[in-house]
Amino acid sequence: MVEKLGQLEIYKDAIKLSDISWQIYQTLPKEFRFNIGKQLLNSADSIGANIAEGFGRFHFNDKIKFYYNARGSLFEVKHWIFLLHKRELIDISIKNDILNLCEKLGKQLNKFIFKSRKNNA
């Protein structure tokens, strides 16, 4: 049976990260929404979007390219979360929760990439 995108744990976790990022964005003072808030949203949303696009690609090299892009966006989320905390716009518990989710997603992406490579061999 072929898995559907919405059933994948990695995709569900990417959506969860996007939702959390949206919640943070909404709580930011307006003067921070355009710069740091929008950057966080773009990078978080990009993770799920790249997973989805890679999942829909037929050729192995296309798939991997999008999964690597998702991983790059994941590291960008970490950057913005560190800055948000450093600038005292989110507290340590939110920072830690998001970074834990990012760690989980990073491991999932690495496994997803490895599995894609293995299936191509």
Coordinates of C-alpha atoms in Angstrom, one line a residue:
M1 CA 0.0 0.0 0.0
V2 CA 1.4 3.4 -1.0
E3 CA 1.5 6.0 1.8
K4 CA -0.3 9.2 1.3
L5 CA 1.4 12.5 2.2
G6 CA -1.1 13.4 5.0
Q7 CA -0.4 10.0 6.7
L8 CA 3.3 10.6 7.0
E9 CA 4.5 11.4 10.5
I10 CA 7.2 13.6 9.1
Y11 CA 4.7 15.7 7.2
K12 CA 2.4 15.9 10.3
D13 CA 5.3 17.1 12.4
A14 CA 6.2 19.7 9.8
I15 CA 2.6 21.0 9.8
K16 CA 2.8 21.1 13.6
L17 CA 5.9 23.2 13.5
S18 CA 4.2 25.6 11.0
D19 CA 1.2 25.9 13.3
I20 CA 3.4 26.7 16.3
S21 CA 5.3 29.2 14.3
W22 CA 2.0 30.8 13.3
Q23 CA 1.1 31.1 17.0
I24 CA 4.4 32.8 17.8
Y25 CA 4.0 35.2 14.8
Q26 CA 0.5 36.2 16.1
T27 CA 1.9 37.0 19.6
L28 CA 4.8 39.1 18.3
P29 CA 4.6 42.9 18.6
K30 CA 3.7 44.4 15.2
E31 CA 7.2 45.9 14.8
F32 CA 8.7 42.4 14.8
R33 CA 6.2 40.6 12.7
F34 CA 7.4 41.8 9.3
N35 CA 11.1 41.0 9.8
I36 CA 11.8 38.1 12.2
G37 CA 8.2 36.8 12.4
K38 CA 7.8 36.6 8.6
Q39 CA 11.2 34.9 8.3
L40 CA 10.2 32.3 10.9
L41 CA 6.9 31.6 9.1
N42 CA 8.5 31.3 5.7
S43 CA 11.1 28.9 6.8
A44 CA 8.7 26.8 8.9
D45 CA 6.2 26.6 6.1
S46 CA 8.9 25.7 3.6
I47 CA 9.7 22.5 5.4
G48 CA 6.3 20.9 4.8
A49 CA 6.1 22.4 1.4
N50 CA 9.4 20.9 0.3
I51 CA 8.5 17.5 1.8
A52 CA 5.2 17.6 -0.1
E53 CA 6.9 18.6 -3.4
G54 CA 9.6 15.9 -3.0
F55 CA 7.0 13.3 -2.1
G56 CA 5.2 14.1 -5.3
R57 CA 8.2 13.9 -7.6
F58 CA 8.9 10.8 -9.6
H59 CA 12.6 11.0 -10.2
F60 CA 14.9 10.2 -7.3
N61 CA 17.2 13.3 -7.8
D62 CA 14.2 15.6 -7.7
K63 CA 12.9 14.0 -4.5
I64 CA 16.2 14.3 -2.7
K65 CA 16.7 17.9 -3.7
F66 CA 13.5 18.9 -2.1
Y67 CA 14.2 16.9 1.1
Y68 CA 17.5 18.7 1.4
N69 CA 15.8 22.0 0.9
A70 CA 13.4 21.0 3.8
R71 CA 16.4 20.2 6.0
G72 CA 18.0 23.6 5.1
S73 CA 14.7 25.4 6.1
L74 CA 14.7 23.4 9.3
F75 CA 18.1 24.9 10.3
E76 CA 16.7 28.3 9.4
V77 CA 13.8 27.8 11.8
K78 CA 16.4 27.0 14.5
H79 CA 18.2 30.3 13.8
W80 CA 15.1 32.4 14.1
I81 CA 14.0 30.6 17.3
F82 CA 17.4 31.3 18.8
L83 CA 17.1 35.0 17.9
L84 CA 13.5 35.2 19.2
H85 CA 14.7 33.8 22.5
K86 CA 17.8 36.0 22.6
R87 CA 15.7 39.1 22.0
E88 CA 13.3 38.0 24.7
L89 CA 10.4 37.6 22.4
I90 CA 9.8 33.9 23.4
D91 CA 10.5 32.2 26.6
I92 CA 12.9 29.3 27.2
S93 CA 10.1 26.6 27.4
I94 CA 8.8 27.6 23.9
K95 CA 12.3 27.7 22.5
N96 CA 13.1 24.2 23.9
D97 CA 9.8 22.7 22.7
I98 CA 10.4 24.0 19.2
L99 CA 14.0 22.9 19.2
N100 CA 13.0 19.4 20.4
L101 CA 10.5 19.2 17.5
C102 CA 13.2 20.4 15.1
E103 CA 15.5 17.6 16.3
K104 CA 12.8 15.1 15.7
L105 CA 12.1 16.5 12.3
G106 CA 15.8 16.5 11.5
K107 CA 16.1 12.8 12.3
Q108 CA 13.0 12.0 10.3
L109 CA 14.3 13.9 7.3
N110 CA 17.6 12.1 7.4
K111 CA 15.8 8.7 7.6
F112 CA 13.5 9.9 4.8
I113 CA 16.5 10.8 2.6
F114 CA 18.2 7.5 3.4
K115 CA 15.1 5.5 2.6
S116 CA 14.7 7.3 -0.7
R117 CA 18.3 6.6 -1.6
K118 CA 17.9 2.9 -0.6
N119 CA 14.7 2.6 -2.7
N120 CA 16.5 4.1 -5.7
A121 CA 19.3 1.6 -5.5

